[in-house]
Structures are given as C-alpha cells and as structure tokens.
Amino acid sequence: MEIVHIYTRKRSEFGRPCSFSDRPAEVCVDIQPNPSLAECFVLRSPVDAHVQHSSDMSEHEVNTERVEVETRGVNHVEGGWPKDINPQEMEQTIRFRKKVEKEENYVNTIMHLGTLMEHCVKQNNAINIYEEYFGEEEMAEVEDEPPSAKTINVIRDPNITKRTAAHLSWHPDRCKKLAVAYSSLEFQQNMKGMSFDSYIWDLENPNKPELVLKPSSPLVSLEYNPKDSHILVGGCYNGQIAYWDTRKGRLPVEVSTVEVSHRDPVYGAIWLQSKTGTECFSASTDGQVLWWDIRKLSEPTEMLVLDINRQGLLENALGAITLEFEPTMPTKFMVGTEQGIVIACNRKAKTPPEKIASTYSGHHGPVYALARNPFYPKIFLTVGDWTARIWSEETKESPIMWTKYHLSYLTDGCWSTVRPAVFFTTKMDGTLDVWDFLFKQNDPFLSLKVCDEPLSSLRLQDNGCIVGCGSKLGTVTLLEISSGLCTLQRNEKNLANAMFERETKREKILEARHREMRLKERAKSEGQDMEMEEMQEESPEEAFSRAQKEFFEVIEAELQRRARAEAQHLPGKVKKQAEEEAVLQGAESELPKYEEEDEEKDA
C-alpha cells in the first residue's frame, strides 16, 4: 500500500513563509487489521549485541642520552676603568676620580639621577613591599594540609662495591651541596679493593660528584665548618683526624698522626665555637674525647677519658658513638656511648673527674643519636635500641617522654629546626618516621617507606624543609616534607614549653617517691640485718626458749580471737547457757542445807 499526498501551489507563491492556523484533526487513511497476517508472525529469541568504540593506541619508548651539566663561573673583581689606569694603584684611581668629577657632564648626570633616586627612596619608605597582609589565613591553610613528603632526588654511591652512607653534612651557606662520608662499618666486611673515597654532591647536578675527597682511611664522620664553608673536618675509620680545603683539591691539607689519634673509628667530629674557627673535637669508641686545632694536628690540645667512675682509667672508659654540642652553651657537651649511657660533660671544669658532670641511663644498646632541642636546650633527644626518648637535664633517672617500642631497630634521629615539638627517626626497615608530640604521642605523625635497605644516617636542612636519609648501600634519598611540618604553628612554642615543663615536674615527683621508697627498703633491710646478728649471738637454749615463748603467745592470741568471735556471733545462746548454769549452782547450794536439818531432827 502506498500513501501519497499531493500539494499544489502556484509558482508565484514559492518561497513565501508558511502561514499556520489551528484546525481540527482529519483522518487521512484508516487501515483495518488483517487477521490472516497474524498467523504468519514468528517470535524471535532475544539477541544481545556488544559494540565497543575506542581509538587504536600504540606505546613507544625512547631512551635519551643523559645530559651532563658542568658549572663554570667568572670572577669579576673590578671594572669600568680605562686601560691606562691600574685599579690596584690608589693614586691613579683618586686622580682619575677627581678628573671625572670636574666634568660638566658628570654633574648633570648626578643631578638627574638624584631626582630619580630621591623618588625611589621616598617610595620605599612609604610602602613595605614585603609586608604580609594575610599571614593568619595562610597559617590556617597550612594547618589543614595533610602531612606528606615527596622524593626530590636520589644520590647513589658511584662505586661498584656499595658502602654505607655513614654521615651527612649540609653546606652552611648554600643548601644545594651535601657532603657524604662513605664507609663499611660492619666488622671484617671491608672487601679488597674497596674505595676509600667520600664525596661532595651538588644537588643541581647529582649525576657526578662535585668533589672527590680522598682520605687515607674511609671516613666515618664529615662536617662542614660553619664559619668557613670551604673547610671540612673528617674522622677516619683508623682513628685519624683530617681536614680538607675544597679550594686546594681532593687530598687532605693535614692529617693527625696515628700515635696521638684515636684507636678506634671516629664516630663524631664537631666544630667548636671559637674566634679563629679552627677548633674542633672528636670522640671514638676507644673511650676518649680529643680537642684539636686544625692549624696544628700533630697533637691534640686536650683530652678526656670517658670513665664514669671518675678515675680516668682508659680500660674502664665507655665507648663513644655520638657527640652533641650546642653553640649557645660553649662549655657543655654530651656524649652517647655504646653501653646506652649518655654522659653530660663540662669542658671548663678544674679537674678531669669534674668534667664528667652527670650521666643518663635509659637505652638497652648504643645511643645512635643525641641532639638538643634548638628552642629549649635543656631538653634533648636520644635514639637507641627500639625507642626514641626525650630527656630533661633536671631529671637524671628517667626520660620525661618516650616513643613506643618498635619492631625494627632505630638508627638515627634529629629535631626539626623550625618546630619545637617535631623530630625525625630512621629505622632498620628503611622507614622514616616524623613525630609531632603536640598532635599524637603514641604513633608517628607521618611514616614513610624510603627504601628497602636499612637507613643509617639522617640530616635536616637548616630551613627544615628538606631531609636527607643515607642507607646501608650508600643511597642518599632527599625528601621535601610538606609545609605543615616545616612551618611554625600558632602558639606552638608556648604549648611545647608547657608540655615539657609538665612532664619534667611529673618525673621529679616520681623520682622523689622512688627515692623515698628505696630509703625505706634500705632501712628495713638494715633492721633485719641487725636482728639476724642478734639471733646469731644467742645460745641454742636461749633461742629454743624464745621460740617456745613466741609460739605459745601466738596460740593464746588465736584462742582469744576465737572466743571473741563466738561471743559476737552467738550472744543469745551464751546468755541462756549462763542462766542455766546459775540455776544449777543455786540448787546445789540448797541441798546441803536440807540434809543438815534432817540430821538434827533424828538426833
């Protein structure tokens, strides 16, 4: 069936706009159903069809050549002088200046520049372009940011035989350089042909070390001089002390002689606060602390034996693992030992025994890290065995705060340089923990899996934003922590100070209580000893009679106690029995009276 509608229109009306109007509906065609066609209808089973439309993609890999960057500079001393003028000659420069100042062009130029300079000075005095108008809002945003850290660089030991990154030291002026001491600290694990070199790395060019340091023995510790960034001091595995000047090359400028040096590896070497900037001191597991002046390394200027018995005997000395020195306290320093004891020393004491001021015992193994809080120097952190502990100088017997016991051994730790309640620890399982005691005390605020091998060293930049972690295989990982962990929070100093004072006061009360209990136990034990001595002086007969007397006294006391108990529990029964006994006694007393009367009657 074909349905066709034919519309006719004049040619002249072509192209005119249509004019619509409302009209009732009309039925154009009415098709009736045909029952015969329904018999031919066949039901079709459902069919699922899947169509996927996606563009074809291909993957390509390209390995480009590594670009090696070299840093070169130009030293510009002084310029602008004519060729015939020598800038080093004072008379020639003065004569030339006078000649130029007399010229008319010079005066006009100065007058023109003076007007511009005056405008800039007034503008600078009127507006502080560095003023922060919205400091509180920014701080609020920092507090809401979740803690995090990202890896910004990985520096690997370039040698085939990998060694432990034993110590890290940041450049004091530019935080773009890092000195790393490499050595194998495991017993009898130094392989034949193992390199002794340590390196200074430039973070902008981490593919190749900026300077190779070549000591006579592997370096265990390495420190930049805070007053002269070209000078470094290093402690060697064989006990020697050496110092380098980066301007003079890779070889050490001077090395201490073996006879006057340490006998064991130098685990700590720190610069002292001095006018010359050439004094330092070192500590080793041989039990000695030696003071040096790098201008004369032929012999140490001073020596201290770490004998806590204050006898000065080297055979009784405790081996030093770590050193701590705070520039604001120039006469005091602290030493962490292999035996888990921290020794507080005073260099300016009159006699060597007086130099050992006090000791703190709190770890089951070596104290691998020891650091004072940069905001509160009387509070210090120790890291050893499976815990990190916070101590106060005022409490000697126990720490004021401590972390839980971890499953892995702790290897290093340090305080944050910008936040008083934040510190960092590294563990043998390759984890870096960030602790914030104001936020959480039972668990770390942030825990990061840095690498699979054990972490051995830790060092934080002075700005507190970048932390370096050295591993057992010589890999140094640089992590940038989030701004919330490296920005001082609102009122944080007061809160941290209040917390430290509260915990210190609590420990003092506990120490006084324990001391009182020990005195009581001591007095009690002394009294028992005196009684034992008296008992030993008695004869056997006297001892037997005294024991018999004590036995019967105990029996008598027990009988009296039972009698009192029965009297309390059975008052009615006891009263009735007493009355019956009284009646019987009265009857018995009447019987003899009647018998006497009968006898008189018979008579």
mmCIF file of N, CA and C in Angstrom, residues 236-321:
data_model
loop_
_atom_site.group_PDB
_atom_site.id
_atom_site.type_symbol
_atom_site.label_atom_id
_atom_site.label_comp_id
_atom_site.label_asym_id
_atom_site.label_seq_id
_atom_site.Cartn_x
_atom_site.Cartn_y
_atom_site.Cartn_z
ATOM 1 N N CYS A 236 88.302 9.418 60.578
ATOM 2 C CA CYS A 236 88.585 8.234 59.763
ATOM 3 C C CYS A 236 88.304 6.945 60.536
ATOM 4 N N TYR A 237 88.238 5.864 59.777
ATOM 5 C CA TYR A 237 87.980 4.549 60.356
ATOM 6 C C TYR A 237 89.146 4.081 61.218
ATOM 7 N N ASN A 238 90.381 4.500 60.890
ATOM 8 C CA ASN A 238 91.550 4.092 61.666
ATOM 9 C C ASN A 238 91.824 5.011 62.850
ATOM 10 N N GLY A 239 90.951 6.016 63.109
ATOM 11 C CA GLY A 239 91.095 6.879 64.275
ATOM 12 C C GLY A 239 91.745 8.216 64.000
ATOM 13 N N GLN A 240 92.201 8.466 62.770
ATOM 14 C CA GLN A 240 92.854 9.732 62.457
ATOM 15 C C GLN A 240 91.828 10.838 62.192
ATOM 16 N N ILE A 241 92.283 12.094 62.350
ATOM 17 C CA ILE A 241 91.507 13.281 62.043
ATOM 18 C C ILE A 241 92.168 13.989 60.863
ATOM 19 N N ALA A 242 91.351 14.361 59.862
ATOM 20 C CA ALA A 242 91.873 15.047 58.674
ATOM 21 C C ALA A 242 90.949 16.206 58.331
ATOM 22 N N TYR A 243 91.527 17.212 57.666
ATOM 23 C CA TYR A 243 90.678 18.319 57.208
ATOM 24 C C TYR A 243 91.032 18.657 55.779
ATOM 25 N N TRP A 244 90.000 19.122 55.041
ATOM 26 C CA TRP A 244 90.118 19.456 53.624
ATOM 27 C C TRP A 244 89.788 20.934 53.416
ATOM 28 N N ASP A 245 90.415 21.507 52.400
ATOM 29 C CA ASP A 245 90.061 22.821 51.868
ATOM 30 C C ASP A 245 89.668 22.597 50.418
ATOM 31 N N THR A 246 88.371 22.805 50.114
ATOM 32 C CA THR A 246 87.881 22.490 48.768
ATOM 33 C C THR A 246 88.577 23.316 47.692
ATOM 34 N N ARG A 247 89.189 24.448 48.066
ATOM 35 C CA ARG A 247 89.915 25.254 47.080
ATOM 36 C C ARG A 247 91.272 24.657 46.730
ATOM 37 N N LYS A 248 91.740 23.693 47.558
ATOM 38 C CA LYS A 248 93.067 23.108 47.335
ATOM 39 C C LYS A 248 93.012 21.711 46.755
ATOM 40 N N GLY A 249 91.805 21.204 46.461
ATOM 41 C CA GLY A 249 91.736 19.911 45.790
ATOM 42 C C GLY A 249 91.188 18.813 46.656
ATOM 43 N N ARG A 250 91.383 17.583 46.188
ATOM 44 C CA ARG A 250 90.749 16.422 46.788
ATOM 45 C C ARG A 250 91.539 15.807 47.938
ATOM 46 N N LEU A 251 92.819 16.089 48.037
ATOM 47 C CA LEU A 251 93.632 15.499 49.096
ATOM 48 C C LEU A 251 93.514 16.313 50.375
ATOM 49 N N PRO A 252 93.630 15.674 51.545
ATOM 50 C CA PRO A 252 93.540 16.432 52.797
ATOM 51 C C PRO A 252 94.725 17.384 52.964
ATOM 52 N N VAL A 253 94.460 18.524 53.576
ATOM 53 C CA VAL A 253 95.523 19.504 53.824
ATOM 54 C C VAL A 253 96.467 18.989 54.896
ATOM 55 N N GLU A 254 95.898 18.396 55.949
ATOM 56 C CA GLU A 254 96.715 17.862 57.033
ATOM 57 C C GLU A 254 95.960 16.720 57.704
ATOM 58 N N VAL A 255 96.720 15.733 58.198
ATOM 59 C CA VAL A 255 96.160 14.563 58.869
ATOM 60 C C VAL A 255 96.901 14.372 60.179
ATOM 61 N N SER A 256 96.162 14.021 61.228
ATOM 62 C CA SER A 256 96.800 13.769 62.521
ATOM 63 C C SER A 256 97.626 12.482 62.463
ATOM 64 N N THR A 257 98.650 12.426 63.271
ATOM 65 C CA THR A 257 99.495 11.233 63.292
ATOM 66 C C THR A 257 98.790 10.103 64.031
ATOM 67 N N VAL A 258 99.144 8.887 63.680
ATOM 68 C CA VAL A 258 98.475 7.718 64.249
ATOM 69 C C VAL A 258 98.752 7.600 65.745
ATOM 70 N N GLU A 259 99.941 7.997 66.178
ATOM 71 C CA GLU A 259 100.313 7.816 67.582
ATOM 72 C C GLU A 259 99.443 8.635 68.534
ATOM 73 N N VAL A 260 99.031 9.814 68.120
ATOM 74 C CA VAL A 260 98.267 10.697 69.011
ATOM 75 C C VAL A 260 96.774 10.686 68.674
ATOM 76 N N SER A 261 96.350 9.866 67.721
ATOM 77 C CA SER A 261 94.948 9.847 67.304
ATOM 78 C C SER A 261 94.175 8.806 68.109
ATOM 79 N N HIS A 262 92.922 8.629 67.739
ATOM 80 C CA HIS A 262 92.088 7.615 68.376
ATOM 81 C C HIS A 262 92.543 6.226 67.962
ATOM 82 N N ARG A 263 92.148 5.241 68.742
ATOM 83 C CA ARG A 263 92.496 3.846 68.437
ATOM 84 C C ARG A 263 91.370 3.112 67.719
ATOM 85 N N ASP A 264 90.175 3.712 67.712
ATOM 86 C CA ASP A 264 89.007 3.122 67.064
ATOM 87 C C ASP A 264 88.423 4.127 66.079
ATOM 88 N N PRO A 265 87.436 3.726 65.282
ATOM 89 C CA PRO A 265 86.810 4.684 64.347
ATOM 90 C C PRO A 265 86.261 5.917 65.060
ATOM 91 N N VAL A 266 86.406 7.062 64.403
ATOM 92 C CA VAL A 266 85.952 8.344 64.954
ATOM 93 C C VAL A 266 84.492 8.526 64.527
ATOM 94 N N TYR A 267 83.578 8.279 65.456
ATOM 95 C CA TYR A 267 82.152 8.352 65.129
ATOM 96 C C TYR A 267 81.593 9.765 65.220
ATOM 97 N N GLY A 268 82.323 10.675 65.839
ATOM 98 C CA GLY A 268 81.825 12.041 65.952
ATOM 99 C C GLY A 268 82.943 13.051 65.851
ATOM 100 N N ALA A 269 82.739 14.080 65.027
ATOM 101 C CA ALA A 269 83.692 15.194 64.901
ATOM 102 C C ALA A 269 82.869 16.466 64.697
ATOM 103 N N ILE A 270 83.000 17.420 65.621
ATOM 104 C CA ILE A 270 82.169 18.626 65.612
ATOM 105 C C ILE A 270 83.052 19.844 65.772
ATOM 106 N N TRP A 271 82.688 20.914 65.044
ATOM 107 C CA TRP A 271 83.401 22.178 65.154
ATOM 108 C C TRP A 271 82.965 22.915 66.418
ATOM 109 N N LEU A 272 83.938 23.590 67.068
ATOM 110 C CA LEU A 272 83.649 24.371 68.266
ATOM 111 C C LEU A 272 83.408 25.826 67.904
ATOM 112 N N GLN A 273 82.767 26.548 68.829
ATOM 113 C CA GLN A 273 82.519 27.971 68.654
ATOM 114 C C GLN A 273 83.756 28.722 69.155
ATOM 115 N N SER A 274 84.613 29.126 68.227
ATOM 116 C CA SER A 274 85.846 29.814 68.598
ATOM 117 C C SER A 274 86.055 31.029 67.702
ATOM 118 N N LYS A 275 86.920 31.924 68.139
ATOM 119 C CA LYS A 275 87.192 33.129 67.361
ATOM 120 C C LYS A 275 87.895 32.806 66.050
ATOM 121 N N THR A 276 88.819 31.852 66.081
ATOM 122 C CA THR A 276 89.574 31.511 64.869
ATOM 123 C C THR A 276 88.774 30.633 63.920
ATOM 124 N N GLY A 277 87.801 29.874 64.455
ATOM 125 C CA GLY A 277 87.039 28.962 63.609
ATOM 126 C C GLY A 277 87.827 27.753 63.160
ATOM 127 N N THR A 278 88.890 27.415 63.902
ATOM 128 C CA THR A 278 89.744 26.279 63.521
ATOM 129 C C THR A 278 89.758 25.177 64.570
ATOM 130 N N GLU A 279 88.974 25.306 65.625
ATOM 131 C CA GLU A 279 88.988 24.324 66.704
ATOM 132 C C GLU A 279 87.818 23.351 66.549
ATOM 133 N N CYS A 280 88.101 22.089 66.862
ATOM 134 C CA CYS A 280 87.073 21.049 66.803
ATOM 135 C C CYS A 280 87.393 19.994 67.848
ATOM 136 N N PHE A 281 86.480 19.069 68.072
ATOM 137 C CA PHE A 281 86.745 17.949 68.978
ATOM 138 C C PHE A 281 86.094 16.698 68.421
ATOM 139 N N SER A 282 86.611 15.549 68.847
ATOM 140 C CA SER A 282 86.201 14.266 68.278
ATOM 141 C C SER A 282 86.036 13.248 69.392
ATOM 142 N N ALA A 283 85.266 12.201 69.095
ATOM 143 C CA ALA A 283 85.022 11.113 70.048
ATOM 144 C C ALA A 283 85.032 9.786 69.304
ATOM 145 N N SER A 284 85.429 8.744 70.036
ATOM 146 C CA SER A 284 85.560 7.430 69.413
ATOM 147 C C SER A 284 85.165 6.360 70.408
ATOM 148 N N THR A 285 85.037 5.130 69.898
ATOM 149 C CA THR A 285 84.692 4.007 70.759
ATOM 150 C C THR A 285 85.875 3.547 71.612
ATOM 151 N N ASP A 286 87.033 4.182 71.485
ATOM 152 C CA ASP A 286 88.146 3.862 72.378
ATOM 153 C C ASP A 286 87.987 4.531 73.740
ATOM 154 N N GLY A 287 86.921 5.348 73.924
ATOM 155 C CA GLY A 287 86.644 5.946 75.222
ATOM 156 C C GLY A 287 87.289 7.290 75.446
ATOM 157 N N GLN A 288 87.770 7.950 74.384
ATOM 158 C CA GLN A 288 88.441 9.238 74.533
ATOM 159 C C GLN A 288 87.691 10.325 73.764
ATOM 160 N N VAL A 289 87.758 11.543 74.307
ATOM 161 C CA VAL A 289 87.321 12.753 73.609
ATOM 162 C C VAL A 289 88.554 13.645 73.465
ATOM 163 N N LEU A 290 88.898 13.990 72.221
ATOM 164 C CA LEU A 290 90.104 14.773 71.936
ATOM 165 C C LEU A 290 89.716 16.104 71.311
ATOM 166 N N TRP A 291 90.404 17.178 71.742
ATOM 167 C CA TRP A 291 90.213 18.502 71.170
ATOM 168 C C TRP A 291 91.388 18.809 70.243
ATOM 169 N N TRP A 292 91.085 19.433 69.081
ATOM 170 C CA TRP A 292 92.088 19.673 68.048
ATOM 171 C C TRP A 292 92.024 21.123 67.571
ATOM 172 N N ASP A 293 93.139 21.571 67.035
ATOM 173 C CA ASP A 293 93.229 22.809 66.265
ATOM 174 C C ASP A 293 93.802 22.423 64.910
ATOM 175 N N ILE A 294 93.024 22.641 63.842
ATOM 176 C CA ILE A 294 93.437 22.131 62.533
ATOM 177 C C ILE A 294 94.708 22.804 62.025
ATOM 178 N N ARG A 295 95.087 23.929 62.640
ATOM 179 C CA ARG A 295 96.353 24.546 62.239
ATOM 180 C C ARG A 295 97.549 23.748 62.738
ATOM 181 N N LYS A 296 97.297 22.837 63.704
ATOM 182 C CA LYS A 296 98.373 22.005 64.236
ATOM 183 C C LYS A 296 97.770 20.679 64.672
ATOM 184 N N LEU A 297 97.693 19.728 63.743
ATOM 185 C CA LEU A 297 97.126 18.417 64.024
ATOM 186 C C LEU A 297 98.159 17.410 64.494
ATOM 187 N N SER A 298 99.367 17.882 64.814
ATOM 188 C CA SER A 298 100.402 16.951 65.267
ATOM 189 C C SER A 298 100.082 16.370 66.637
ATOM 190 N N GLU A 299 99.283 17.077 67.453
ATOM 191 C CA GLU A 299 98.880 16.559 68.749
ATOM 192 C C GLU A 299 97.583 17.238 69.183
ATOM 193 N N PRO A 300 96.745 16.560 69.973
ATOM 194 C CA PRO A 300 95.508 17.188 70.451
ATOM 195 C C PRO A 300 95.810 18.232 71.522
ATOM 196 N N THR A 301 94.968 19.253 71.591
ATOM 197 C CA THR A 301 95.163 20.300 72.587
ATOM 198 C C THR A 301 94.656 19.890 73.957
ATOM 199 N N GLU A 302 93.747 18.913 74.023
ATOM 200 C CA GLU A 302 93.167 18.489 75.296
ATOM 201 C C GLU A 302 92.601 17.091 75.128
ATOM 202 N N MET A 303 92.446 16.373 76.266
ATOM 203 C CA MET A 303 91.949 15.004 76.204
ATOM 204 C C MET A 303 91.065 14.738 77.419
ATOM 205 N N LEU A 304 90.025 13.913 77.219
ATOM 206 C CA LEU A 304 89.140 13.497 78.297
ATOM 207 C C LEU A 304 88.847 12.014 78.135
ATOM 208 N N VAL A 305 89.005 11.261 79.233
ATOM 209 C CA VAL A 305 88.690 9.832 79.252
ATOM 210 C C VAL A 305 87.278 9.673 79.815
ATOM 211 N N LEU A 306 86.432 8.959 79.105
ATOM 212 C CA LEU A 306 85.030 8.800 79.483
ATOM 213 C C LEU A 306 84.863 7.684 80.515
ATOM 214 N N ASP A 307 85.465 7.873 81.682
ATOM 215 C CA ASP A 307 85.347 6.937 82.794
ATOM 216 C C ASP A 307 84.342 7.522 83.776
ATOM 217 N N ILE A 308 83.132 6.905 83.843
ATOM 218 C CA ILE A 308 82.097 7.464 84.712
ATOM 219 C C ILE A 308 82.403 7.234 86.189
ATOM 220 N N ASN A 309 83.400 6.396 86.497
ATOM 221 C CA ASN A 309 83.839 6.240 87.886
ATOM 222 C C ASN A 309 84.753 7.379 88.318
ATOM 223 N N ARG A 310 85.090 8.253 87.348
ATOM 224 C CA ARG A 310 85.905 9.457 87.590
ATOM 225 C C ARG A 310 87.292 9.114 88.113
ATOM 226 N N GLN A 311 87.856 7.993 87.613
ATOM 227 C CA GLN A 311 89.222 7.623 87.951
ATOM 228 C C GLN A 311 90.195 7.892 86.812
ATOM 229 N N GLY A 312 89.644 8.183 85.614
ATOM 230 C CA GLY A 312 90.492 8.498 84.472
ATOM 231 C C GLY A 312 91.201 7.297 83.873
ATOM 232 N N LEU A 313 90.687 6.091 84.093
ATOM 233 C CA LEU A 313 91.317 4.885 83.561
ATOM 234 C C LEU A 313 90.715 4.558 82.193
ATOM 235 N N LEU A 314 91.585 4.361 81.203
ATOM 236 C CA LEU A 314 91.118 4.101 79.842
ATOM 237 C C LEU A 314 90.465 2.732 79.718
ATOM 238 N N GLU A 315 90.899 1.768 80.548
ATOM 239 C CA GLU A 315 90.286 0.432 80.458
ATOM 240 C C GLU A 315 88.859 0.424 80.991
ATOM 241 N N ASN A 316 88.503 1.398 81.822
ATOM 242 C CA ASN A 316 87.129 1.486 82.339
ATOM 243 C C ASN A 316 86.269 2.468 81.550
ATOM 244 N N ALA A 317 86.819 3.064 80.499
ATOM 245 C CA ALA A 317 86.099 4.099 79.753
ATOM 246 C C ALA A 317 84.995 3.479 78.904
ATOM 247 N N LEU A 318 83.946 4.266 78.671
ATOM 248 C CA LEU A 318 82.829 3.851 77.824
ATOM 249 C C LEU A 318 83.054 4.350 76.403
ATOM 250 N N GLY A 319 82.772 3.497 75.425
ATOM 251 C CA GLY A 319 82.989 3.868 74.027
ATOM 252 C C GLY A 319 81.950 4.856 73.530
ATOM 253 N N ALA A 320 82.405 5.909 72.857
ATOM 254 C CA ALA A 320 81.516 6.967 72.367
ATOM 255 C C ALA A 320 81.043 6.642 70.955
ATOM 256 N N ILE A 321 79.744 6.809 70.742
ATOM 257 C CA ILE A 321 79.139 6.565 69.428
ATOM 258 C C ILE A 321 78.709 7.870 68.772
#
